[in-house]
mmCIF file of C-alpha atoms in Angstrom:
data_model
loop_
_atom_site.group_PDB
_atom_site.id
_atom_site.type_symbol
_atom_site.label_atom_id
_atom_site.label_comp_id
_atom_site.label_asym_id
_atom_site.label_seq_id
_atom_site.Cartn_x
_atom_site.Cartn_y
_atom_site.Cartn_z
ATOM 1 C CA UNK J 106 -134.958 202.424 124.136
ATOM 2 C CA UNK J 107 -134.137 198.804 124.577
ATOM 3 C CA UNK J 108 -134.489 197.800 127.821
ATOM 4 C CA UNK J 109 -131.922 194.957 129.078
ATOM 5 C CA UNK J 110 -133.192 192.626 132.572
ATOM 6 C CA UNK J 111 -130.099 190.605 133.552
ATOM 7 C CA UNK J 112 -131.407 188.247 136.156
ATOM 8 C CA UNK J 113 -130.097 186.927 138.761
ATOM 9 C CA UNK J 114 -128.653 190.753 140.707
ATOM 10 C CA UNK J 115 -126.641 187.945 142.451
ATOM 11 C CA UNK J 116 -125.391 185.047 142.924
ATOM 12 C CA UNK J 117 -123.618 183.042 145.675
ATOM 13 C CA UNK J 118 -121.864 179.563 144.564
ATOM 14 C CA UNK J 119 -118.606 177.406 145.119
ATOM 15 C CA UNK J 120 -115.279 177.108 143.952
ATOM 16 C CA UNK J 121 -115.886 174.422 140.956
ATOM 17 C CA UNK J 122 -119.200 175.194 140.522
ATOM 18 C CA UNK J 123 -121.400 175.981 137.103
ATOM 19 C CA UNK J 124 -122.675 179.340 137.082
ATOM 20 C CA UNK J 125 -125.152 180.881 134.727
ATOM 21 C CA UNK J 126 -126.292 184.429 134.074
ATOM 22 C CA UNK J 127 -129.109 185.362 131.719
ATOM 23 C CA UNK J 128 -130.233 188.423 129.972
ATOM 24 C CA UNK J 129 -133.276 189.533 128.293
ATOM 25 C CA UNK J 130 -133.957 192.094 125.691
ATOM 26 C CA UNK J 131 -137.200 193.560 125.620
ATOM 27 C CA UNK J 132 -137.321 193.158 121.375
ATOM 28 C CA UNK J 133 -135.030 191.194 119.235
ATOM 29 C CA UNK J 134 -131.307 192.228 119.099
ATOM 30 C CA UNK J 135 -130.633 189.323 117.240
ATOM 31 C CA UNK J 136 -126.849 188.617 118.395
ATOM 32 C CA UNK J 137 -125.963 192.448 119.193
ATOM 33 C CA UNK J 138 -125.000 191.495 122.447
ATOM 34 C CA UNK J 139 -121.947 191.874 124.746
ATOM 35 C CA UNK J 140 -120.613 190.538 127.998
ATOM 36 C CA UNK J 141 -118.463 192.446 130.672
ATOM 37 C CA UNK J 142 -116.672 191.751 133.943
ATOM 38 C CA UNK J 143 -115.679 194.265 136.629
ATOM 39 C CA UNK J 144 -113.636 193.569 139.667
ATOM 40 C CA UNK J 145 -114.336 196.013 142.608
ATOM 41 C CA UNK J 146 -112.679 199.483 142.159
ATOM 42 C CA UNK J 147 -111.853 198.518 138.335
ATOM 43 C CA UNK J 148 -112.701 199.414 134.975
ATOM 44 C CA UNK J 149 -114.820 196.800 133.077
ATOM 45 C CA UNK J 150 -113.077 194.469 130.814
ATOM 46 C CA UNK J 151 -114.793 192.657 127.669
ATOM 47 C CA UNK J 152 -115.353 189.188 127.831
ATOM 48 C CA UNK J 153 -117.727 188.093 125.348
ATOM 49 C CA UNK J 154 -118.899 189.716 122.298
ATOM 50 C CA UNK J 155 -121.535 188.947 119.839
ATOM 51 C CA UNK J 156 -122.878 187.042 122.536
ATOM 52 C CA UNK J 157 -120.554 184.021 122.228
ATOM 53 C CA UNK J 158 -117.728 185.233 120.858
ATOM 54 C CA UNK J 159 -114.464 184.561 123.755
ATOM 55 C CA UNK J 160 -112.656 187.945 123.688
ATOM 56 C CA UNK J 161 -108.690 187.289 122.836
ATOM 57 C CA UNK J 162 -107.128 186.277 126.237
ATOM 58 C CA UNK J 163 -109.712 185.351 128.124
ATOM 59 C CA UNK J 164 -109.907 181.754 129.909
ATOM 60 C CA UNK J 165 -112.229 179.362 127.737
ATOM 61 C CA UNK J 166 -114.587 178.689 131.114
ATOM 62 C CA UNK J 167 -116.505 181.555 129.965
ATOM 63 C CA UNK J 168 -118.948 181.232 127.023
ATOM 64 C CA UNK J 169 -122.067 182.634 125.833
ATOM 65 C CA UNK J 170 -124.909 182.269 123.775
ATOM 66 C CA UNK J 171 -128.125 183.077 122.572
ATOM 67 C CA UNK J 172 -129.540 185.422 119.992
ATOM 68 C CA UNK J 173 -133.011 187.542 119.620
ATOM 69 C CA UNK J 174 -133.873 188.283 123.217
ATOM 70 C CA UNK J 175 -132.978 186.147 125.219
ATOM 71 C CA UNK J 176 -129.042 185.401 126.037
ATOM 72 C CA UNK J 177 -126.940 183.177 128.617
ATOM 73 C CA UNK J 178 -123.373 183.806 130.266
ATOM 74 C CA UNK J 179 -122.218 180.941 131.614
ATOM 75 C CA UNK J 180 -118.831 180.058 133.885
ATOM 76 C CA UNK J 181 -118.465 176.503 133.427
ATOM 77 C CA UNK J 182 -116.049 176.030 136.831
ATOM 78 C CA UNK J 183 -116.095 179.140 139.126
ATOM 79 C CA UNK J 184 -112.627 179.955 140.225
ATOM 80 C CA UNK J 185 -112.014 182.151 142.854
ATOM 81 C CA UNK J 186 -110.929 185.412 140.735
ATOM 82 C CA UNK J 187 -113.918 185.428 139.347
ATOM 83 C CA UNK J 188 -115.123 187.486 141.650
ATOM 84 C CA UNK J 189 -117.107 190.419 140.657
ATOM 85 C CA UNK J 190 -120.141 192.106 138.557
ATOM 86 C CA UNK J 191 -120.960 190.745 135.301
ATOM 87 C CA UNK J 192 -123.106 193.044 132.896
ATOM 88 C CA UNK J 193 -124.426 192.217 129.495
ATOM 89 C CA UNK J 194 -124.871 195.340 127.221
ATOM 90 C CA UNK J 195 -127.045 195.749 123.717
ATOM 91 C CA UNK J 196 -125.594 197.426 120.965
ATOM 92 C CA UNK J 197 -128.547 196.735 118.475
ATOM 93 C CA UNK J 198 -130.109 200.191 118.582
ATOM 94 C CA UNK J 199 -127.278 203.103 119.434
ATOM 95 C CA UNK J 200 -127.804 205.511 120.457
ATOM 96 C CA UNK J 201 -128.630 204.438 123.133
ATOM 97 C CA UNK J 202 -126.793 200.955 123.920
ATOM 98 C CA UNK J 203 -128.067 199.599 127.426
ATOM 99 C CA UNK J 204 -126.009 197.539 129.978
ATOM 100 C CA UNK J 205 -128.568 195.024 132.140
ATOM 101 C CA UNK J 206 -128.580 195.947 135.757
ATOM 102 C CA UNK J 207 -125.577 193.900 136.709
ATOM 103 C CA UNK J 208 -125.061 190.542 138.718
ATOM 104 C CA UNK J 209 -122.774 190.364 141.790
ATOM 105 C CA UNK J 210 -121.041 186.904 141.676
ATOM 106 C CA UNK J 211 -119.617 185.839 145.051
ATOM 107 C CA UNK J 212 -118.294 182.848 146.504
ATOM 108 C CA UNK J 213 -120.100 180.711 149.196
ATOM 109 C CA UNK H 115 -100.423 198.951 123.389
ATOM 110 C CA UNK H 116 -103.619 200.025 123.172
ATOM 111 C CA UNK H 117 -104.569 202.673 125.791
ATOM 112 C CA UNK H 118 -107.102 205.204 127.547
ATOM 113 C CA UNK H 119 -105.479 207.011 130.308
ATOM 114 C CA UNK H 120 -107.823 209.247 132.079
ATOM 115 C CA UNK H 121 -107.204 212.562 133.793
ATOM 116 C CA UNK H 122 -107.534 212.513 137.709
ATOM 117 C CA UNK H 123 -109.949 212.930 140.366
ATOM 118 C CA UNK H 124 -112.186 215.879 140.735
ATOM 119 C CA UNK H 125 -113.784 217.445 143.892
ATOM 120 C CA UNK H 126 -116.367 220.359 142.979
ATOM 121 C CA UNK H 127 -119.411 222.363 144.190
ATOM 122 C CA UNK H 128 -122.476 222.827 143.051
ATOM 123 C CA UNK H 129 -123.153 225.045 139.923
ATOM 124 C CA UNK H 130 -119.131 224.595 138.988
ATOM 125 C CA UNK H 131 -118.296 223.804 135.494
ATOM 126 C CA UNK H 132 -115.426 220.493 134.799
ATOM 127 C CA UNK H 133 -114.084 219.115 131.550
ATOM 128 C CA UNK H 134 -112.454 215.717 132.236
ATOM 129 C CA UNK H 135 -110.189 214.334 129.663
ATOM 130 C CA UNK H 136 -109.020 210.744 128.135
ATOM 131 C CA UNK H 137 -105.748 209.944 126.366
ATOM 132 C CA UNK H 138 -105.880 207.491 123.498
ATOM 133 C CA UNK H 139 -102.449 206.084 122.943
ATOM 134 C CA UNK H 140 -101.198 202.472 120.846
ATOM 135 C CA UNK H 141 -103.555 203.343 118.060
ATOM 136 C CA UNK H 142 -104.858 205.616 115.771
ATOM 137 C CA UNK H 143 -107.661 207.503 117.648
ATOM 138 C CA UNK H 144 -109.415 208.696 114.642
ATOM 139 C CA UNK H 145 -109.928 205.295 113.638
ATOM 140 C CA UNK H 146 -112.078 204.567 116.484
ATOM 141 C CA UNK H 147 -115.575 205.905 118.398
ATOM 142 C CA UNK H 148 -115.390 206.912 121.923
ATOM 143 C CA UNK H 149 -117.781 206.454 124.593
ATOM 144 C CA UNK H 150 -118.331 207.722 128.298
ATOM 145 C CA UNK H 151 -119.891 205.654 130.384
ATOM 146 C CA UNK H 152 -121.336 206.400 133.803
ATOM 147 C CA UNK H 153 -121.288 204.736 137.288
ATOM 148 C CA UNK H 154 -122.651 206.397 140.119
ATOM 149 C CA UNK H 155 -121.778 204.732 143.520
ATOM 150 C CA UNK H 156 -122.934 201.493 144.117
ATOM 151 C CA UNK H 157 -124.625 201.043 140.807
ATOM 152 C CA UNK H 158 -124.502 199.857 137.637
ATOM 153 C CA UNK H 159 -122.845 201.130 133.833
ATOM 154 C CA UNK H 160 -124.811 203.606 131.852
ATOM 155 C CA UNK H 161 -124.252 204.640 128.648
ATOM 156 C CA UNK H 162 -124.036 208.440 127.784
ATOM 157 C CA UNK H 163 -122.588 209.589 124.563
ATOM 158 C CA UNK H 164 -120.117 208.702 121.969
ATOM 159 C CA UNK H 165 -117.924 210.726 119.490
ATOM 160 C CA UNK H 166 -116.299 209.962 116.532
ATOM 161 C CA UNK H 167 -113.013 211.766 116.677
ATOM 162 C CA UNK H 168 -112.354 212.035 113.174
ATOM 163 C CA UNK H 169 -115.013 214.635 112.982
ATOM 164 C CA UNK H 170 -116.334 215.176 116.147
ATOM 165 C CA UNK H 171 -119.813 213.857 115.326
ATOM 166 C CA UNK H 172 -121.514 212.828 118.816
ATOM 167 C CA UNK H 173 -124.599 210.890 119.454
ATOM 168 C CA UNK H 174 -125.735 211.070 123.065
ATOM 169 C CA UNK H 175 -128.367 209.076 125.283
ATOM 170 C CA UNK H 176 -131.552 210.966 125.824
ATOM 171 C CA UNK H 177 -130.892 210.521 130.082
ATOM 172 C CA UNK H 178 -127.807 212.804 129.135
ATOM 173 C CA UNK H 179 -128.625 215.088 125.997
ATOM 174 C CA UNK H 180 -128.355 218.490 127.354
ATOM 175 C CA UNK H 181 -126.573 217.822 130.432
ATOM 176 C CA UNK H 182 -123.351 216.823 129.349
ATOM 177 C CA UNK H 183 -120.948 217.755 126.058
ATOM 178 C CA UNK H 184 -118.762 215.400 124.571
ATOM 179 C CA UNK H 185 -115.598 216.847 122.411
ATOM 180 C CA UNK H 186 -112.717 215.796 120.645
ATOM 181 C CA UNK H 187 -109.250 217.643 119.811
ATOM 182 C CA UNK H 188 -107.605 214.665 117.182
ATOM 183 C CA UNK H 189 -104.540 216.519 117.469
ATOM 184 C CA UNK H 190 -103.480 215.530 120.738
ATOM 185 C CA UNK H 191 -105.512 212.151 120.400
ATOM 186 C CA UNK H 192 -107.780 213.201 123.566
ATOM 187 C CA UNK H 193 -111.882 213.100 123.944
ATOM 188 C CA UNK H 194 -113.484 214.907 126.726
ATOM 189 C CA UNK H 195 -116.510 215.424 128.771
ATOM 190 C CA UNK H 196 -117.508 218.166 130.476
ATOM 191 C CA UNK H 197 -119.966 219.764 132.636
ATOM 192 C CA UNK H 198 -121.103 223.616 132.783
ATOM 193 C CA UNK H 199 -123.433 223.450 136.286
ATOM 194 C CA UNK H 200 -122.397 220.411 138.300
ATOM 195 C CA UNK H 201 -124.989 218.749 140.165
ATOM 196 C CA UNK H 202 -124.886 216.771 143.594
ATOM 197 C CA UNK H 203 -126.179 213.815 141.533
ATOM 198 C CA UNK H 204 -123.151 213.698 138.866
ATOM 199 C CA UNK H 205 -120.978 212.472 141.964
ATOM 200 C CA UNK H 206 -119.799 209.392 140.048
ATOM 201 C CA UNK H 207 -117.274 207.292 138.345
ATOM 202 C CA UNK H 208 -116.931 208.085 134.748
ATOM 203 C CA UNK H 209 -115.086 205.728 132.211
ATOM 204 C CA UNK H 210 -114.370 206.408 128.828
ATOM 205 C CA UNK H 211 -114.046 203.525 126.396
ATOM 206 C CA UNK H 212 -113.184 202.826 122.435
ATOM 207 C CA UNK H 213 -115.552 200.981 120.500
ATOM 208 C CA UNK H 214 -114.016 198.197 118.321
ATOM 209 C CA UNK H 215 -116.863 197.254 116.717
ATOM 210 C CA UNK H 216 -118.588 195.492 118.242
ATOM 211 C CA UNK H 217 -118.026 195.981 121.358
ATOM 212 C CA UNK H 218 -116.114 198.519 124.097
ATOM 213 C CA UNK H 219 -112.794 196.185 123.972
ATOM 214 C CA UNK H 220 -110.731 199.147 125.693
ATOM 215 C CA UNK H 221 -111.630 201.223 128.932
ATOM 216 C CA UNK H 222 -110.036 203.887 130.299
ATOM 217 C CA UNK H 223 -109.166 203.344 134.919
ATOM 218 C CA UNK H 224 -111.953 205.929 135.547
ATOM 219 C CA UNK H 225 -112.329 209.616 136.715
ATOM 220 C CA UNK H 226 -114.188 210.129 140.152
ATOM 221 C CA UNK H 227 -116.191 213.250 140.228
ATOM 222 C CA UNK H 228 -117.494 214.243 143.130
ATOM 223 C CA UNK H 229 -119.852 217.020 143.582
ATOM 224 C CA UNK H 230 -120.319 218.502 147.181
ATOM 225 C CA UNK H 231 -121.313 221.925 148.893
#
């Protein structure tokens, strides 16, 4: 199985503030990659998919990028309802596809 | 609009068998895969299965092969997982979700099971 290590598990920063998120595949999924956001005591909601791709509706301070192993999420100004745990998730080799461990995003 | 609605919570013993259900609705839910996805408390998402409702064709991840059984009935545009011997450890949150290629664009609000003697 592909193994996914989404670093950091979390992450403390400001109102206004850059924020970045990276994942790493443990082969090459070239850009088979997909990002997620869940708000406590909800159901995940897509964000990004072929990791840079901005889901229909959601704010352009999101992006991503990257392809082969190793991928970025980035929040280019933190606003406060961003709040909550970003995953990234491969869908290179399904069964199985693998969601990284998750990072908790909170405000300082 | 697209939709998964989910059926509700569960509480169950040990060793009890449970089939939880999701709705598909806005679309037409042969068209599309569904996966579960698991999330035991505090933790993160893990895949488990999938099922192409058109014909019921299921791939499953090797954590879950055996333990779990994913179905379809296309007629009433509903997938299910169930469980014949519940175990403490299956207390979690359980999501199903449509794949629109490529990615799991629509989730259904969850199902808590919780297993306790």
């Amino acid at each position: 199985d592909i193994q996914m290590t989404q670093s950091p598990s979390s992450l403390s920063a400001s109102v206004g503030d850059r924020v970045t998120i990276t994942c790493q595949a443990s082969q090459d999924i070239s850009n088979y990659l997909n990002w997620y956001q869940q708000k406590p005591g909800k159901a995940p909601k897509l964000l990004i998919y072929d990791a840079s791709n901005l889901e229909t509706g959601v704010p352009s301070r999101f992006s991503g990028s990257g392809s082969g192993t190793d991928f970025t999420f980035t929040i280019s100004s933190l606003q406060p309802e961003d709040i909550a745990t970003y995953y990234c998730q491969q869908y290179d080799n399904l069964p199985p596809s693998t969601f990284g461990q998750g990072t908790r995003l909170e405000i300082k | 609009e697209v939709q998964l609605v989910q059926s509700g919570a569960e509480v169950k013993k040990p060793g009890e068998s449970l089939r939880i259900s999701c709705k598909g609705s806005g679309y037409s839910f042969t068209s599309y895969w569904i996966s579960w996805v698991r999330q035991m408390p505090g933790k993160g998402l893990e895949w488990m299965g999938r099922i192409d409702p058109s014909d019921s064709y299921t791939n499953y991840s090797p954590s879950f092969q055996g333990h779990v059984t994913i179905s379809a009935d296309k007629s009433i545009s509903t997938a299910y997982l169930q469980w014949s011997s519940l175990k403490a450890s299956d207390t979690a949150m359980y999501y199903c979700a449509r794949l629109n290629i490529p990615a799991f664009s629509t989730w259904g609000q969850g199902t808590l099971v919780t297993v306790s003697s």
